[in-house]
PDB file of C-alpha atoms in Angstrom:
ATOM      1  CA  UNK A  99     -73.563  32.473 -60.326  1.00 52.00           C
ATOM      2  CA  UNK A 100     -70.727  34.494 -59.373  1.00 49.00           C
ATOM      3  CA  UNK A 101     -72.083  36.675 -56.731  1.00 48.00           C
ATOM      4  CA  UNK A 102     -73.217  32.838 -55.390  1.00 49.00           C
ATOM      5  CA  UNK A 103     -69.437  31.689 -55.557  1.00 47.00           C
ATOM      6  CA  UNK A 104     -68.431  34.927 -53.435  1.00 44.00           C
ATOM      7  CA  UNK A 105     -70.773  34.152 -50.837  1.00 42.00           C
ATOM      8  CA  UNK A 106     -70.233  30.925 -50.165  1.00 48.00           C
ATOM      9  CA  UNK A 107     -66.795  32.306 -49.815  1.00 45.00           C
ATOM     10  CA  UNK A 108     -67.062  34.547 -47.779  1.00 43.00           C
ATOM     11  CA  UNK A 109     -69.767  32.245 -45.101  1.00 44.00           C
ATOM     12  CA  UNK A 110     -66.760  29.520 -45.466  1.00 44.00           C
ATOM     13  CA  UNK A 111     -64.297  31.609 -43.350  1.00 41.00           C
ATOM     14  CA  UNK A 112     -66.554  33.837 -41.850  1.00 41.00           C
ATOM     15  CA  UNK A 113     -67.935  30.606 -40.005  1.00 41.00           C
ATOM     16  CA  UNK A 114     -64.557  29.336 -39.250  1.00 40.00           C
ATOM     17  CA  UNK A 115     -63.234  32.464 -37.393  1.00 41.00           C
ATOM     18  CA  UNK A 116     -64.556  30.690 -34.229  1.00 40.00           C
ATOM     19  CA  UNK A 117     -62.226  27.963 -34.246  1.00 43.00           C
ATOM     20  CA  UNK A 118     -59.616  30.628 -32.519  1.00 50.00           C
ATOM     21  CA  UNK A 119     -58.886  33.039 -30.115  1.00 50.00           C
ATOM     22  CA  UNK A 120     -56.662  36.400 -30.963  1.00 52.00           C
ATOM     23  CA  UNK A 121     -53.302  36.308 -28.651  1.00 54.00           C
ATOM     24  CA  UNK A 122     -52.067  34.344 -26.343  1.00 56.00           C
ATOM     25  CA  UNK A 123     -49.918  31.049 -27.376  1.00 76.00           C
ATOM     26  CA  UNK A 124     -50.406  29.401 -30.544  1.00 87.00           C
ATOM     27  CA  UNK A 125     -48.545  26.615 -32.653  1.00 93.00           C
ATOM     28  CA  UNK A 126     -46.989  26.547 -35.905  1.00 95.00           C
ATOM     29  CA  UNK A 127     -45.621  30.069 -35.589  1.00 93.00           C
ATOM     30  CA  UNK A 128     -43.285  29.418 -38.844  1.00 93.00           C
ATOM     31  CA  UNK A 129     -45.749  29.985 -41.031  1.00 94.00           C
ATOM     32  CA  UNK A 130     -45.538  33.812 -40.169  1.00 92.00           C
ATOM     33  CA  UNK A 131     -42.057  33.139 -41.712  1.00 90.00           C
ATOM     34  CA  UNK A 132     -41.571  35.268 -45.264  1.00 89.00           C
ATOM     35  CA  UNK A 133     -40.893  32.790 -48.058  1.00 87.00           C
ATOM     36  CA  UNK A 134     -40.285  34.711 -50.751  1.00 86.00           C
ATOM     37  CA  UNK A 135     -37.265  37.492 -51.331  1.00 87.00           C
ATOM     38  CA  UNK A 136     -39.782  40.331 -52.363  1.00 89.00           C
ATOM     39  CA  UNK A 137     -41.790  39.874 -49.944  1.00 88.00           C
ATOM     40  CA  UNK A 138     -38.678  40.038 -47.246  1.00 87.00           C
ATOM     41  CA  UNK A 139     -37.704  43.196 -48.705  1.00 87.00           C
ATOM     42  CA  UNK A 140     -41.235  44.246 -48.193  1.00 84.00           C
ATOM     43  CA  UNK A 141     -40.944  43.967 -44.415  1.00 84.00           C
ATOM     44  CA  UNK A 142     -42.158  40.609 -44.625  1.00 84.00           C
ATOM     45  CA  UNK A 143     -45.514  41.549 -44.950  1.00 85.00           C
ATOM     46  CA  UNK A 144     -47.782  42.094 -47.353  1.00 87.00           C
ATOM     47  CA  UNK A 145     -51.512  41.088 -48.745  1.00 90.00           C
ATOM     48  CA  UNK A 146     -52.175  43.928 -51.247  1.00 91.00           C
ATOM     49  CA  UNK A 147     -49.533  44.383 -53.297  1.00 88.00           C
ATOM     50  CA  UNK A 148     -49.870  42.845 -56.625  1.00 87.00           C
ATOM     51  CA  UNK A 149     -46.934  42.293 -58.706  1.00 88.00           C
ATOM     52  CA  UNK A 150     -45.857  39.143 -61.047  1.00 89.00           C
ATOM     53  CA  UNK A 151     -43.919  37.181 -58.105  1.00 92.00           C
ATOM     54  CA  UNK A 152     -46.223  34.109 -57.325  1.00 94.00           C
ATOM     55  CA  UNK A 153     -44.437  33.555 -53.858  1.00 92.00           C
ATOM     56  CA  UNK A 154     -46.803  36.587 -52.725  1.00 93.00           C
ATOM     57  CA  UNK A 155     -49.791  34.440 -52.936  1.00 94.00           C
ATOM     58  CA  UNK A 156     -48.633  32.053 -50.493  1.00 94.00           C
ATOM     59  CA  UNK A 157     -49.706  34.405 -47.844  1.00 94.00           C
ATOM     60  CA  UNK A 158     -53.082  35.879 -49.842  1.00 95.00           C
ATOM     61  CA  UNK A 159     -53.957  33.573 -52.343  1.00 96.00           C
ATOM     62  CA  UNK A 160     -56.236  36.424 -53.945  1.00 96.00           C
ATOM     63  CA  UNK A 161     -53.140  37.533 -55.184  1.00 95.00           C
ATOM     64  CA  UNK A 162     -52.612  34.487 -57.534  1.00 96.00           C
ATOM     65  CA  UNK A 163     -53.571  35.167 -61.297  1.00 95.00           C
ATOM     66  CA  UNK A 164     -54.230  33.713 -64.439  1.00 94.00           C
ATOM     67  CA  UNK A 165     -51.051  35.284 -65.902  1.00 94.00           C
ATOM     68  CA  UNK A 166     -48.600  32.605 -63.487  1.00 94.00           C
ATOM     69  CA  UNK A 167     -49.676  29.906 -65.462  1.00 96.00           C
ATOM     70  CA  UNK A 168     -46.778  27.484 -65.253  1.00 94.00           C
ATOM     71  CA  UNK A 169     -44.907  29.717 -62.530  1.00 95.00           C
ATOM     72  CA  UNK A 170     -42.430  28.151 -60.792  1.00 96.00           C
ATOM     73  CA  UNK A 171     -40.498  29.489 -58.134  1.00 96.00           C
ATOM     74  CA  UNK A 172     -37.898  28.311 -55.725  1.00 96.00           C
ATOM     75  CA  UNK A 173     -36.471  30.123 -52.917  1.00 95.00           C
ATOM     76  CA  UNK A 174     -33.598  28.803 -50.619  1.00 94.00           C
ATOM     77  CA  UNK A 175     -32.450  30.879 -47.276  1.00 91.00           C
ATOM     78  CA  UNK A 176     -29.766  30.463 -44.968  1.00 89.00           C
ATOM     79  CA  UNK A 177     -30.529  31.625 -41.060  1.00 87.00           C
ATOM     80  CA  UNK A 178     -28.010  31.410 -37.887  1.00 87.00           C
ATOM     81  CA  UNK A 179     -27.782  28.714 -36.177  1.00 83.00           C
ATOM     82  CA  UNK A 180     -27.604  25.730 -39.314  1.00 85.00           C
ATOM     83  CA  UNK A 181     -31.011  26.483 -39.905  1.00 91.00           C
ATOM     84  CA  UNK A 182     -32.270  25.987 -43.698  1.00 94.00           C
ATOM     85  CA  UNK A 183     -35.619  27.154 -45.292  1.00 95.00           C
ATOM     86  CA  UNK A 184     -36.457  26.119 -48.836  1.00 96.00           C
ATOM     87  CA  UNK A 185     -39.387  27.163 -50.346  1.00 96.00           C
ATOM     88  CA  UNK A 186     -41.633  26.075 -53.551  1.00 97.00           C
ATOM     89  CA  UNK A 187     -44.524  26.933 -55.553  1.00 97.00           C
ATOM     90  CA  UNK A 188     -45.634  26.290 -59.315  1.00 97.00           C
ATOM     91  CA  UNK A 189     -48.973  27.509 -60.452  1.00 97.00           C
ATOM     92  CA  UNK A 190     -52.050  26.652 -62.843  1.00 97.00           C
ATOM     93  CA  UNK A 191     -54.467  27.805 -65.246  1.00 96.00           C
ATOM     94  CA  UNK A 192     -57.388  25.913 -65.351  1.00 96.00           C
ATOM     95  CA  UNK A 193     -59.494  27.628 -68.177  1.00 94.00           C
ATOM     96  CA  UNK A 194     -62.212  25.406 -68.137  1.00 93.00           C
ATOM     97  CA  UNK A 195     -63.226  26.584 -64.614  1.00 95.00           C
ATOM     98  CA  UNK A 196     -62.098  29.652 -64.589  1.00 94.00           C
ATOM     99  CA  UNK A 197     -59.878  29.239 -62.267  1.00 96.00           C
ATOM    100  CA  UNK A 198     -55.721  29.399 -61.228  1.00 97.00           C
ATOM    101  CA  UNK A 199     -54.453  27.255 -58.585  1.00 98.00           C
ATOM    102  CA  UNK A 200     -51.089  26.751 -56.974  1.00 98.00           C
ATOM    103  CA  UNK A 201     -49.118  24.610 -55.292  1.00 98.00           C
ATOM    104  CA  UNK A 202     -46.588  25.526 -52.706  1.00 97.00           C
ATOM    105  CA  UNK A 203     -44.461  23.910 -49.707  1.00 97.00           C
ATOM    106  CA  UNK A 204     -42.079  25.872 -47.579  1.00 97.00           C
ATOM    107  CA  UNK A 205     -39.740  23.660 -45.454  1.00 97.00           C
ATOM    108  CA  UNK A 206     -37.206  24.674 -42.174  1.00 96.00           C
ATOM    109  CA  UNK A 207     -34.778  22.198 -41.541  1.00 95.00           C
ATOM    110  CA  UNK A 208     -32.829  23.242 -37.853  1.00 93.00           C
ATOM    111  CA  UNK A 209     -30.211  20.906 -38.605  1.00 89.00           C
ATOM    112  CA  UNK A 210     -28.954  18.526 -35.972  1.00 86.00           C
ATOM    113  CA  UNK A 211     -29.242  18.335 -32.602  1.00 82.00           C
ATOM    114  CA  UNK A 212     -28.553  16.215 -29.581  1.00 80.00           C
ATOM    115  CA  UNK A 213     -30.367  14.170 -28.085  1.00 80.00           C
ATOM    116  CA  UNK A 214     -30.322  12.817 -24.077  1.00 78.00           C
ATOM    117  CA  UNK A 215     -31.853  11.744 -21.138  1.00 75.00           C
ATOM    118  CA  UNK A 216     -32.376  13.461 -17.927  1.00 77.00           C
ATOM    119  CA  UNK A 217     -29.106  12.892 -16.942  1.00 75.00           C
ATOM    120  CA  UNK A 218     -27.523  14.245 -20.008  1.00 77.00           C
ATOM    121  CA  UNK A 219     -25.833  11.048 -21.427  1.00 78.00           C
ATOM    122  CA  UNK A 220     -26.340  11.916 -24.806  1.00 81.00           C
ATOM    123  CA  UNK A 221     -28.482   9.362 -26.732  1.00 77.00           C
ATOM    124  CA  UNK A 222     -27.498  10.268 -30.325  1.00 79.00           C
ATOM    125  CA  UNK A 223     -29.147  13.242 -32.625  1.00 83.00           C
ATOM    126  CA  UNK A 224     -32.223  14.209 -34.091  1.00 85.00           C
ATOM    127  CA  UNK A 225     -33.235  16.406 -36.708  1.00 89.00           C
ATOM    128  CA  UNK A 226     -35.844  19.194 -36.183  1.00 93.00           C
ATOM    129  CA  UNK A 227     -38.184  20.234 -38.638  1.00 95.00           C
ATOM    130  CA  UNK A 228     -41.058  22.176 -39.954  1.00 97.00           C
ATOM    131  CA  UNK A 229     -43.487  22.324 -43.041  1.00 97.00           C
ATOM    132  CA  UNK A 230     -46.513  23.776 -44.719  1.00 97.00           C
ATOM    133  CA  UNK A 231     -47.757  22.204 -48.074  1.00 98.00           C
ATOM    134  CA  UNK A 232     -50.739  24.482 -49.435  1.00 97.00           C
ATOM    135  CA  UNK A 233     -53.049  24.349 -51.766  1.00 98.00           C
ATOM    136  CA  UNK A 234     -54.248  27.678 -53.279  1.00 98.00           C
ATOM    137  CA  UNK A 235     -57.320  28.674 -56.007  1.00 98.00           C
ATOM    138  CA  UNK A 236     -58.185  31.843 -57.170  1.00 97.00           C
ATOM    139  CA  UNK A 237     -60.991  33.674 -59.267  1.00 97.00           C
ATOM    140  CA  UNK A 238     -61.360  36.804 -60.723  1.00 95.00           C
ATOM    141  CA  UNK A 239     -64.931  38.510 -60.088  1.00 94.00           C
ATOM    142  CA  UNK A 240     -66.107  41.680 -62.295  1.00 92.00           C
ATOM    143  CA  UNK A 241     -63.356  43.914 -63.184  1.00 90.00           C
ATOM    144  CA  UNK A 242     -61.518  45.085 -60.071  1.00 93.00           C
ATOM    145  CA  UNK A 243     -62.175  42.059 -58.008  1.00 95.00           C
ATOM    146  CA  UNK A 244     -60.305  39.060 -56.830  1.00 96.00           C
ATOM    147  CA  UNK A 245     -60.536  36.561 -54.266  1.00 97.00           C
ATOM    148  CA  UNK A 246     -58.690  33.058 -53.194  1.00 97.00           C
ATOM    149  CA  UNK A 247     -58.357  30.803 -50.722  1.00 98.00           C
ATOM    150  CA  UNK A 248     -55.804  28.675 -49.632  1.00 98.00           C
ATOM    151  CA  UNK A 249     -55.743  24.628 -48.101  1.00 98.00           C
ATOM    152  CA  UNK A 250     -53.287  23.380 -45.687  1.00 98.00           C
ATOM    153  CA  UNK A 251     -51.639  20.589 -44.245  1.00 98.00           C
ATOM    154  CA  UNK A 252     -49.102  21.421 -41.361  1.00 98.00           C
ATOM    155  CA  UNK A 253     -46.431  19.581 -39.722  1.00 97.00           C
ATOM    156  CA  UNK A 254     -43.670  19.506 -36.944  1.00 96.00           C
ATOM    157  CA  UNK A 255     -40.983  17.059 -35.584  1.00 94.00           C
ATOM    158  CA  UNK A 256     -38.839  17.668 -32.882  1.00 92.00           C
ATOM    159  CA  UNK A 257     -37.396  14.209 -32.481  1.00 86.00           C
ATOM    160  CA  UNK A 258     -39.910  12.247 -30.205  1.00 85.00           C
ATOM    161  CA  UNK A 259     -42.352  15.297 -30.219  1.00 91.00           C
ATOM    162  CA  UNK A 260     -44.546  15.846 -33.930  1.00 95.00           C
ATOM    163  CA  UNK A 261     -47.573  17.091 -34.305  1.00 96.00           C
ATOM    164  CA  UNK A 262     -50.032  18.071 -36.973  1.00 97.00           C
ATOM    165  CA  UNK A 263     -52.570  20.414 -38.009  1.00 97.00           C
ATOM    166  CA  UNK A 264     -55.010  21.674 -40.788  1.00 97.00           C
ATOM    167  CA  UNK A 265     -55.972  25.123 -41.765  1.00 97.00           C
ATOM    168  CA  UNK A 266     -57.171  27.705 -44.193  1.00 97.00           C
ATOM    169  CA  UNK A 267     -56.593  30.825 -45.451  1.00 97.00           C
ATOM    170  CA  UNK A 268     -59.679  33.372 -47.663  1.00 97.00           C
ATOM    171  CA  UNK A 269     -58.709  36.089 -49.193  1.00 97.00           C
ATOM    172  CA  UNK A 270     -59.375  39.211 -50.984  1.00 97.00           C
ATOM    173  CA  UNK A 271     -58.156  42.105 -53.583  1.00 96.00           C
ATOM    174  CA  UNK A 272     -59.471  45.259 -55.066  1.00 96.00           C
ATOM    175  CA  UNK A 273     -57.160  46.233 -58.478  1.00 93.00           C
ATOM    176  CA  UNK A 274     -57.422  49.321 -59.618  1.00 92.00           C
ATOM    177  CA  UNK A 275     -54.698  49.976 -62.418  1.00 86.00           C
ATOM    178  CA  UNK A 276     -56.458  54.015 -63.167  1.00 86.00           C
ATOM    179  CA  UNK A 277     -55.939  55.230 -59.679  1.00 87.00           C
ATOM    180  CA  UNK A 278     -52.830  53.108 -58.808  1.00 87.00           C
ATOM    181  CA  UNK A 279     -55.021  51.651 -55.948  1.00 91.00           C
ATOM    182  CA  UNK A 280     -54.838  48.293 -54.139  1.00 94.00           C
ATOM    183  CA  UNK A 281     -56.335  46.711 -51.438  1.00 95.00           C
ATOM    184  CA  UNK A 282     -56.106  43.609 -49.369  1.00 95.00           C
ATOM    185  CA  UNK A 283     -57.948  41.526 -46.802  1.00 96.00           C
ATOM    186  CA  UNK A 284     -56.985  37.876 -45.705  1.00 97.00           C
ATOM    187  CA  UNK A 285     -58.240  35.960 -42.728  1.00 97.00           C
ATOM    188  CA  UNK A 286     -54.849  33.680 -41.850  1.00 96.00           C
ATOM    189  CA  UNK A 287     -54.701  30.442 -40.262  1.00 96.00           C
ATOM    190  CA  UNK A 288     -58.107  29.193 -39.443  1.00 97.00           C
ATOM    191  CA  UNK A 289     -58.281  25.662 -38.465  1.00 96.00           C
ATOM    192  CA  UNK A 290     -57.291  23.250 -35.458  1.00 95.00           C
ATOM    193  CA  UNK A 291     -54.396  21.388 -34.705  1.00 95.00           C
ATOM    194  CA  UNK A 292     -54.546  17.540 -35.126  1.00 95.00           C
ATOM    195  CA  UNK A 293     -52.278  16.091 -33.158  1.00 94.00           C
ATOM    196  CA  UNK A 294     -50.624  18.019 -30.337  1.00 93.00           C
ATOM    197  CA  UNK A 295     -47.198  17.330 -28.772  1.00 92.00           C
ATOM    198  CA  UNK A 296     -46.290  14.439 -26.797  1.00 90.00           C
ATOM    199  CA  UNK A 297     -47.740  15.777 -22.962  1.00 86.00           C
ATOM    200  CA  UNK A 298     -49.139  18.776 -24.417  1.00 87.00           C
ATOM    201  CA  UNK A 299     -52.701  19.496 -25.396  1.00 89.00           C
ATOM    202  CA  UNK A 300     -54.300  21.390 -28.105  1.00 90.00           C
ATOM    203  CA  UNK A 301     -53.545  24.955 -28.901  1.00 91.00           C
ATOM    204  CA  UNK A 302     -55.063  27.348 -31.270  1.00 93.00           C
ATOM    205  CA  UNK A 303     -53.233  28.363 -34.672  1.00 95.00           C
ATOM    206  CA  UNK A 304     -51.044  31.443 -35.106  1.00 95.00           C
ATOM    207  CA  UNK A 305     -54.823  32.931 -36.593  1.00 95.00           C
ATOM    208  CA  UNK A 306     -54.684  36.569 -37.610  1.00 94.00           C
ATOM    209  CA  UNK A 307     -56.409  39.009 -39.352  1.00 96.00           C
ATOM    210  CA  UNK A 308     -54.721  41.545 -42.094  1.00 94.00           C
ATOM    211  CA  UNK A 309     -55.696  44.301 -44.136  1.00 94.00           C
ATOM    212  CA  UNK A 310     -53.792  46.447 -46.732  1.00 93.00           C
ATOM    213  CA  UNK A 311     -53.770  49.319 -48.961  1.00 93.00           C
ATOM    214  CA  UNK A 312     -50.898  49.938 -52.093  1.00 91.00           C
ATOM    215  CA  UNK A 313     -50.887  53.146 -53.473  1.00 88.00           C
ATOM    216  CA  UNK A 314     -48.762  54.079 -56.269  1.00 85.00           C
ATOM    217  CA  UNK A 315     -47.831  57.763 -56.239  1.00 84.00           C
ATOM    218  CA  UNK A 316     -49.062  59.452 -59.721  1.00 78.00           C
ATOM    219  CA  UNK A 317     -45.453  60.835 -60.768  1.00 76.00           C
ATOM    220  CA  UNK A 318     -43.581  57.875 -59.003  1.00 75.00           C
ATOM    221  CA  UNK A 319     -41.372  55.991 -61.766  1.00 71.00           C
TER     222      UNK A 319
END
């Protein structure tokens, strides 16, 4: 039943890498943005790495476990320019099914700004924004192995110009606590955009492909 589970996972996103191109321009480039202060001192990157901070499964939900049952964690950053980023995620056990899940939004609010015609008479102000709510499940398969994927539902406002879009994230993880070894794979960002900007039309996703290895050196502390 398992090995059935793991390839239906892996023919879900395998199937949906057509939806996108690699390069070129792409919406919804915030969620490329780190969320969580580990993963910033990390270089903002990073899909192998284990550890007990459940902000690093927001960007490989492999990396969610059973032990962040009733997680929370809530992250607030400050960036030039009045721009504000606040970040949440809280995650699940669900025994039953063998199964964690988590739930996680991260939010950039570019304060105010002003709005105007073509002439430059200033209309009044509008508020910029971005967002990502996700949805993430993970399971643990034989020993070593863990995979996940992630749900989501992505939004933009830019006064008269919003637009929406849907995509999903599969990922993967190789644990192995004897040799100090991990390993990483995530396919990022596959799905379409809904509804495109006012006079714009569709572009593909900010879709990417990652893979990474942590290895703990033996004598290391």
């Amino acid at each position: 039943m398992q090995k059935d589970y793991l390839l239906a996972f892996f023919t879900i996103f395998v199937v949906g890498t057509h939806a996108q191109t690699l390069g070129g321009n792409s919406v919804f480039n915030f969620l490329k943005a780190s969320n969580s202060p580990q993963l910033t001192a990390l270089g903002g990157l990073n899909i192998s790495q284990q550890t007990q901070d459940i902000g690093l499964s927001f960007h490989n939900p492999a990396l969610l476990r059973s032990s962040m049952h009733t997680q929370t964690q809530v992250v607030f950053n400050v960036y030039p320019g009045a721009v504000r980023n606040y970040h949440l995620i809280t995650g699940y056990e669900a025994k039953k099914w063998q199964t964690n899940f988590a739930l996680g939004i991260n939010y950039f609010n570019y304060g105010s700004t002003a709005q105007t015609d073509a002439a430059g008479n200033i209309l009044g102000e509008f508020h910029p924004a971005d967002y990502v709510v996700q949805v993430m499940a993970s399971r643990r398969y034989l020993q070593k192995w863990f995979y996940g994927t992630t749900l989501k539902f992505i939004y933009s406002s830019y006064g008269a110009y919003r637009s929406s879009g849907v995509a999903m994230d599969a990922g993967a993880n190789y644990y192995d606590t004897a040799q100090f070894l991990q390993v990483g794979l995530v396919i990022k960002n596959m799905g379409l955009q809904l509804r495109s900007y006012d006079g714009t039309t569709r572009d593909d996703l900010p879709f990417d492909l990652q893979a990474g290895i942590s290895k703990k050196l033996e004598k290391a502390p």
